[in-house]
CSV table of C-alpha atoms in Angstrom, one decimal:
chain,number,residue,atom,x,y,z
A,1,UNK,CA,0.4,-131.1,178.3
A,2,UNK,CA,3.8,-132.4,176.7
A,3,UNK,CA,2.3,-132.1,173.3
A,4,UNK,CA,1.1,-128.7,173.9
A,5,UNK,CA,4.4,-127.6,175.2
A,6,UNK,CA,6.1,-128.9,172.2
A,7,UNK,CA,3.6,-127.2,169.8
A,8,UNK,CA,4.2,-123.9,171.6
A,9,UNK,CA,7.9,-124.2,171.4
A,10,UNK,CA,7.6,-124.9,167.6
A,11,UNK,CA,5.5,-121.8,167.2
A,12,UNK,CA,8.0,-119.7,169.2
A,13,UNK,CA,10.8,-121.1,167.1
A,14,UNK,CA,8.9,-120.4,163.8
A,15,UNK,CA,8.2,-116.7,165.0
A,16,UNK,CA,11.9,-116.3,165.8
A,17,UNK,CA,13.0,-117.6,162.4
A,18,UNK,CA,10.6,-115.3,160.6
A,19,UNK,CA,11.6,-112.3,162.7
A,20,UNK,CA,15.2,-113.0,161.9
A,21,UNK,CA,14.4,-113.2,158.2
A,22,UNK,CA,12.3,-110.0,158.4
A,23,UNK,CA,15.2,-108.2,160.1
A,24,UNK,CA,17.6,-109.2,157.5
A,25,UNK,CA,15.5,-107.9,154.7
A,26,UNK,CA,14.6,-104.6,156.6
A,27,UNK,CA,18.4,-103.9,157.1
A,28,UNK,CA,19.0,-104.4,153.5
A,29,UNK,CA,16.2,-102.2,152.6
A,30,UNK,CA,17.4,-99.4,154.8
A,31,UNK,CA,21.0,-99.8,153.7
A,32,UNK,CA,19.8,-99.4,150.1
A,33,UNK,CA,17.8,-96.2,151.0
A,34,UNK,CA,20.8,-94.7,152.7
A,35,UNK,CA,23.4,-95.9,150.3
A,36,UNK,CA,21.2,-94.4,147.5
A,37,UNK,CA,20.9,-91.1,149.3
A,38,UNK,CA,24.7,-91.0,149.9
A,39,UNK,CA,25.5,-92.0,146.2
A,40,UNK,CA,23.2,-89.3,144.7
A,41,UNK,CA,24.8,-86.7,147.0
A,42,UNK,CA,28.3,-87.8,146.1
A,43,UNK,CA,27.4,-87.6,142.3
A,44,UNK,CA,25.6,-84.1,142.8
A,45,UNK,CA,28.9,-82.7,144.3
A,46,UNK,CA,30.7,-82.9,140.9
A,47,UNK,CA,28.9,-83.1,137.5
A,48,UNK,CA,29.7,-86.4,136.0
A,49,UNK,CA,29.7,-86.8,132.3
A,50,UNK,CA,28.6,-89.8,130.4
A,51,UNK,CA,31.5,-92.1,130.0
A,52,UNK,CA,32.1,-93.0,126.3
A,53,UNK,CA,33.7,-96.3,126.1
A,54,UNK,CA,36.2,-96.6,123.2
A,55,UNK,CA,36.0,-99.4,120.8
A,56,UNK,CA,38.0,-102.2,122.5
A,57,UNK,CA,41.3,-103.2,121.2
A,58,UNK,CA,28.3,-117.3,157.4
A,59,UNK,CA,25.6,-116.7,155.3
A,60,UNK,CA,25.8,-118.3,152.0
A,61,UNK,CA,28.6,-116.7,150.1
A,62,UNK,CA,27.5,-116.0,146.7
A,63,UNK,CA,31.0,-115.3,145.3
A,64,UNK,CA,34.0,-117.3,144.0
A,65,UNK,CA,37.4,-117.7,145.7
A,66,UNK,CA,39.5,-114.5,145.5
A,67,UNK,CA,42.1,-114.2,142.7
A,68,UNK,CA,45.8,-114.1,143.4
A,69,UNK,CA,46.9,-110.3,143.4
A,70,UNK,CA,48.9,-109.3,140.4
A,71,UNK,CA,52.6,-108.3,141.0
A,72,UNK,CA,51.8,-105.3,138.7
A,73,UNK,CA,49.3,-103.9,141.2
A,74,UNK,CA,49.6,-100.2,142.0
A,75,UNK,CA,50.5,-100.2,145.9
A,76,UNK,CA,50.2,-96.3,145.9
A,77,UNK,CA,46.6,-96.5,144.9
A,78,UNK,CA,43.9,-95.1,147.6
A,79,UNK,CA,42.7,-97.4,150.3
A,80,UNK,CA,39.9,-99.6,149.4
A,81,UNK,CA,36.6,-98.0,150.3
A,82,UNK,CA,35.2,-100.9,152.1
A,83,UNK,CA,31.4,-100.8,152.8
A,84,UNK,CA,31.0,-97.4,150.9
A,85,UNK,CA,28.5,-96.9,148.1
A,86,UNK,CA,30.7,-97.0,144.9
A,87,UNK,CA,28.2,-97.4,142.0
A,88,UNK,CA,24.7,-97.9,141.0
A,89,UNK,CA,23.4,-100.9,139.0
A,90,UNK,CA,20.4,-100.9,136.8
A,91,UNK,CA,19.2,-104.0,134.9
A,92,UNK,CA,15.6,-103.5,133.6
A,93,UNK,CA,15.2,-107.0,132.4
A,94,UNK,CA,15.9,-108.4,135.9
A,95,UNK,CA,13.9,-105.6,137.8
A,96,UNK,CA,17.2,-104.7,139.5
A,97,UNK,CA,18.1,-101.1,140.6
A,98,UNK,CA,20.5,-101.3,143.4
A,99,UNK,CA,23.5,-99.4,145.0
A,100,UNK,CA,26.7,-101.4,144.9
A,101,UNK,CA,29.0,-101.5,147.8
A,102,UNK,CA,32.7,-102.1,148.0
A,103,UNK,CA,33.4,-105.5,149.5
A,104,UNK,CA,32.0,-109.1,149.4
A,105,UNK,CA,31.7,-110.0,153.2
A,106,UNK,CA,28.5,-111.0,154.7
A,107,UNK,CA,27.9,-107.4,156.3
A,108,UNK,CA,28.3,-105.7,152.9
A,109,UNK,CA,26.2,-108.2,150.9
A,110,UNK,CA,23.4,-107.7,153.4
A,111,UNK,CA,23.3,-104.0,152.4
A,112,UNK,CA,23.4,-104.8,148.5
A,113,UNK,CA,25.4,-106.2,145.7
A,114,UNK,CA,29.1,-106.1,146.5
A,115,UNK,CA,32.2,-105.4,144.5
A,116,UNK,CA,34.7,-108.1,144.7
A,117,UNK,CA,38.1,-106.6,146.0
A,118,UNK,CA,41.0,-107.3,143.7
A,119,UNK,CA,38.9,-106.8,140.6
A,120,UNK,CA,38.5,-103.7,138.5
A,121,UNK,CA,36.7,-100.9,140.4
A,122,UNK,CA,33.5,-99.6,138.8
A,123,UNK,CA,34.6,-96.9,136.3
A,124,UNK,CA,38.4,-97.4,136.5
A,125,UNK,CA,40.5,-98.1,133.7
A,126,UNK,CA,43.3,-100.4,134.7
A,127,UNK,CA,45.3,-103.6,133.6
A,128,UNK,CA,42.4,-105.5,135.5
A,129,UNK,CA,39.5,-104.7,133.0
A,130,UNK,CA,37.1,-107.3,134.8
A,131,UNK,CA,34.9,-105.6,137.1
A,132,UNK,CA,33.1,-108.2,139.4
A,133,UNK,CA,30.1,-107.6,141.3
A,134,UNK,CA,28.2,-110.4,143.5
A,135,UNK,CA,24.9,-110.4,145.5
A,136,UNK,CA,22.5,-112.7,147.2
A,137,UNK,CA,20.1,-114.9,145.2
A,138,UNK,CA,17.4,-114.3,147.7
A,139,UNK,CA,17.6,-110.5,147.9
A,140,UNK,CA,19.1,-108.1,145.6
A,141,UNK,CA,20.0,-110.5,142.8
A,142,UNK,CA,16.9,-112.8,143.0
A,143,UNK,CA,16.1,-112.1,139.4
A,144,UNK,CA,19.6,-112.3,138.0
A,145,UNK,CA,18.6,-115.5,136.4
A,146,UNK,CA,16.3,-113.7,134.1
A,147,UNK,CA,19.1,-112.3,132.1
A,148,UNK,CA,19.8,-113.7,128.6
A,149,UNK,CA,22.2,-112.8,126.0
A,150,UNK,CA,21.7,-109.3,124.7
A,151,UNK,CA,20.0,-107.8,127.7
A,152,UNK,CA,21.3,-104.4,128.6
A,153,UNK,CA,23.0,-103.4,131.9
A,154,UNK,CA,23.6,-99.9,133.2
A,155,UNK,CA,26.4,-99.0,135.7
A,156,UNK,CA,26.7,-95.5,137.2
A,157,UNK,CA,30.2,-94.8,138.5
A,158,UNK,CA,32.0,-91.8,139.7
A,159,UNK,CA,33.7,-91.6,136.3
A,160,UNK,CA,30.5,-91.8,134.3
A,161,UNK,CA,27.8,-94.0,133.0
A,162,UNK,CA,28.6,-97.1,131.1
A,163,UNK,CA,26.2,-99.3,129.2
A,164,UNK,CA,26.7,-103.1,129.0
A,165,UNK,CA,25.2,-105.9,126.9
A,166,UNK,CA,25.0,-109.3,128.2
A,167,UNK,CA,27.2,-111.6,126.0
A,168,UNK,CA,27.2,-114.9,128.0
A,169,UNK,CA,25.9,-116.9,131.1
A,170,UNK,CA,27.2,-119.9,132.6
A,171,UNK,CA,26.9,-122.1,135.8
A,172,UNK,CA,30.2,-122.9,137.5
A,173,UNK,CA,31.5,-124.2,140.9
A,174,UNK,CA,32.7,-121.8,143.7
A,175,UNK,CA,36.3,-122.4,142.9
A,176,UNK,CA,36.1,-121.2,139.3
A,177,UNK,CA,38.7,-118.4,140.0
A,178,UNK,CA,39.0,-117.8,136.2
A,179,UNK,CA,35.7,-115.7,136.2
A,180,UNK,CA,37.5,-113.2,138.5
A,181,UNK,CA,40.9,-112.8,136.7
A,182,UNK,CA,41.9,-109.8,134.7
A,183,UNK,CA,40.8,-109.8,131.2
A,184,UNK,CA,42.1,-108.4,128.0
A,185,UNK,CA,38.9,-106.3,127.2
A,186,UNK,CA,36.6,-104.4,129.6
A,187,UNK,CA,33.9,-106.5,131.1
A,188,UNK,CA,31.3,-106.6,133.8
A,189,UNK,CA,30.9,-109.9,135.7
A,190,UNK,CA,27.8,-110.5,137.9
A,191,UNK,CA,27.7,-113.6,140.2
A,192,UNK,CA,25.2,-115.1,142.5
A,193,UNK,CA,24.6,-118.5,144.0
A,194,UNK,CA,22.6,-121.2,142.0
A,195,UNK,CA,20.1,-122.8,141.7
A,196,UNK,CA,17.9,-120.2,142.9
A,197,UNK,CA,15.3,-122.6,144.7
A,198,UNK,CA,18.0,-124.5,146.6
A,199,UNK,CA,17.5,-124.9,150.2
A,200,UNK,CA,20.6,-124.0,152.2
A,201,UNK,CA,24.0,-123.0,150.6
A,202,UNK,CA,23.8,-123.6,147.1
A,203,UNK,CA,26.4,-125.6,145.4
A,204,UNK,CA,27.0,-123.6,142.1
A,205,UNK,CA,27.3,-120.1,140.9
A,206,UNK,CA,25.6,-118.3,138.2
A,207,UNK,CA,28.0,-116.1,136.1
A,208,UNK,CA,26.7,-113.2,133.9
A,209,UNK,CA,29.2,-111.7,131.6
A,210,UNK,CA,28.5,-108.3,129.9
A,211,UNK,CA,30.7,-106.1,127.7
A,212,UNK,CA,30.5,-102.4,127.0
A,213,UNK,CA,28.4,-101.3,124.2
A,214,UNK,CA,30.5,-99.6,121.6
A,215,UNK,CA,29.7,-95.9,121.1
A,216,UNK,CA,29.9,-94.2,117.7
A,217,UNK,CA,33.1,-92.0,117.4
């Protein structure tokens, strides 16, 4: 009798865990579907030209510690659009096509890749230059590890569409704040936890850096 009771409890616990995981993925799927609809509607309200980039002169947190705000920050800027759809990320080589939301908290990252506050907003052109997006290794960024130097990344923003090419990838610790800091030239930085097959909170971070593709004048 006791053995049967223990077996029943283990089965119920397994069902509960599977249900929780299924609910997590379902919420992410629904958030992406809703976010994509809202993103397309926002883009259709105003025609968006292609952005030609000038030649440069509680759950596992997949991000890095926040950078220290720069004293040069514009305090008159619009409020941060936390939780809203702010871009669309397409990476054919990694089978990624996802709406990016503003924020890197657990609730936002459940919906999709999140923009790290304090870094360059997608489509902006400020002193920061470095746009950082993070996502979970077991959901929206599960194939980010497939990326290698030369792979192409497309980012739709409210300012236009930007094409990037991967220039580097590295494994860092979660305290590698340098990957979030402003840069001299525009770049897109993608971050997720590493290794991908780690059980529990992963100890490292995979950092993919891409730079805008130069357009002919």
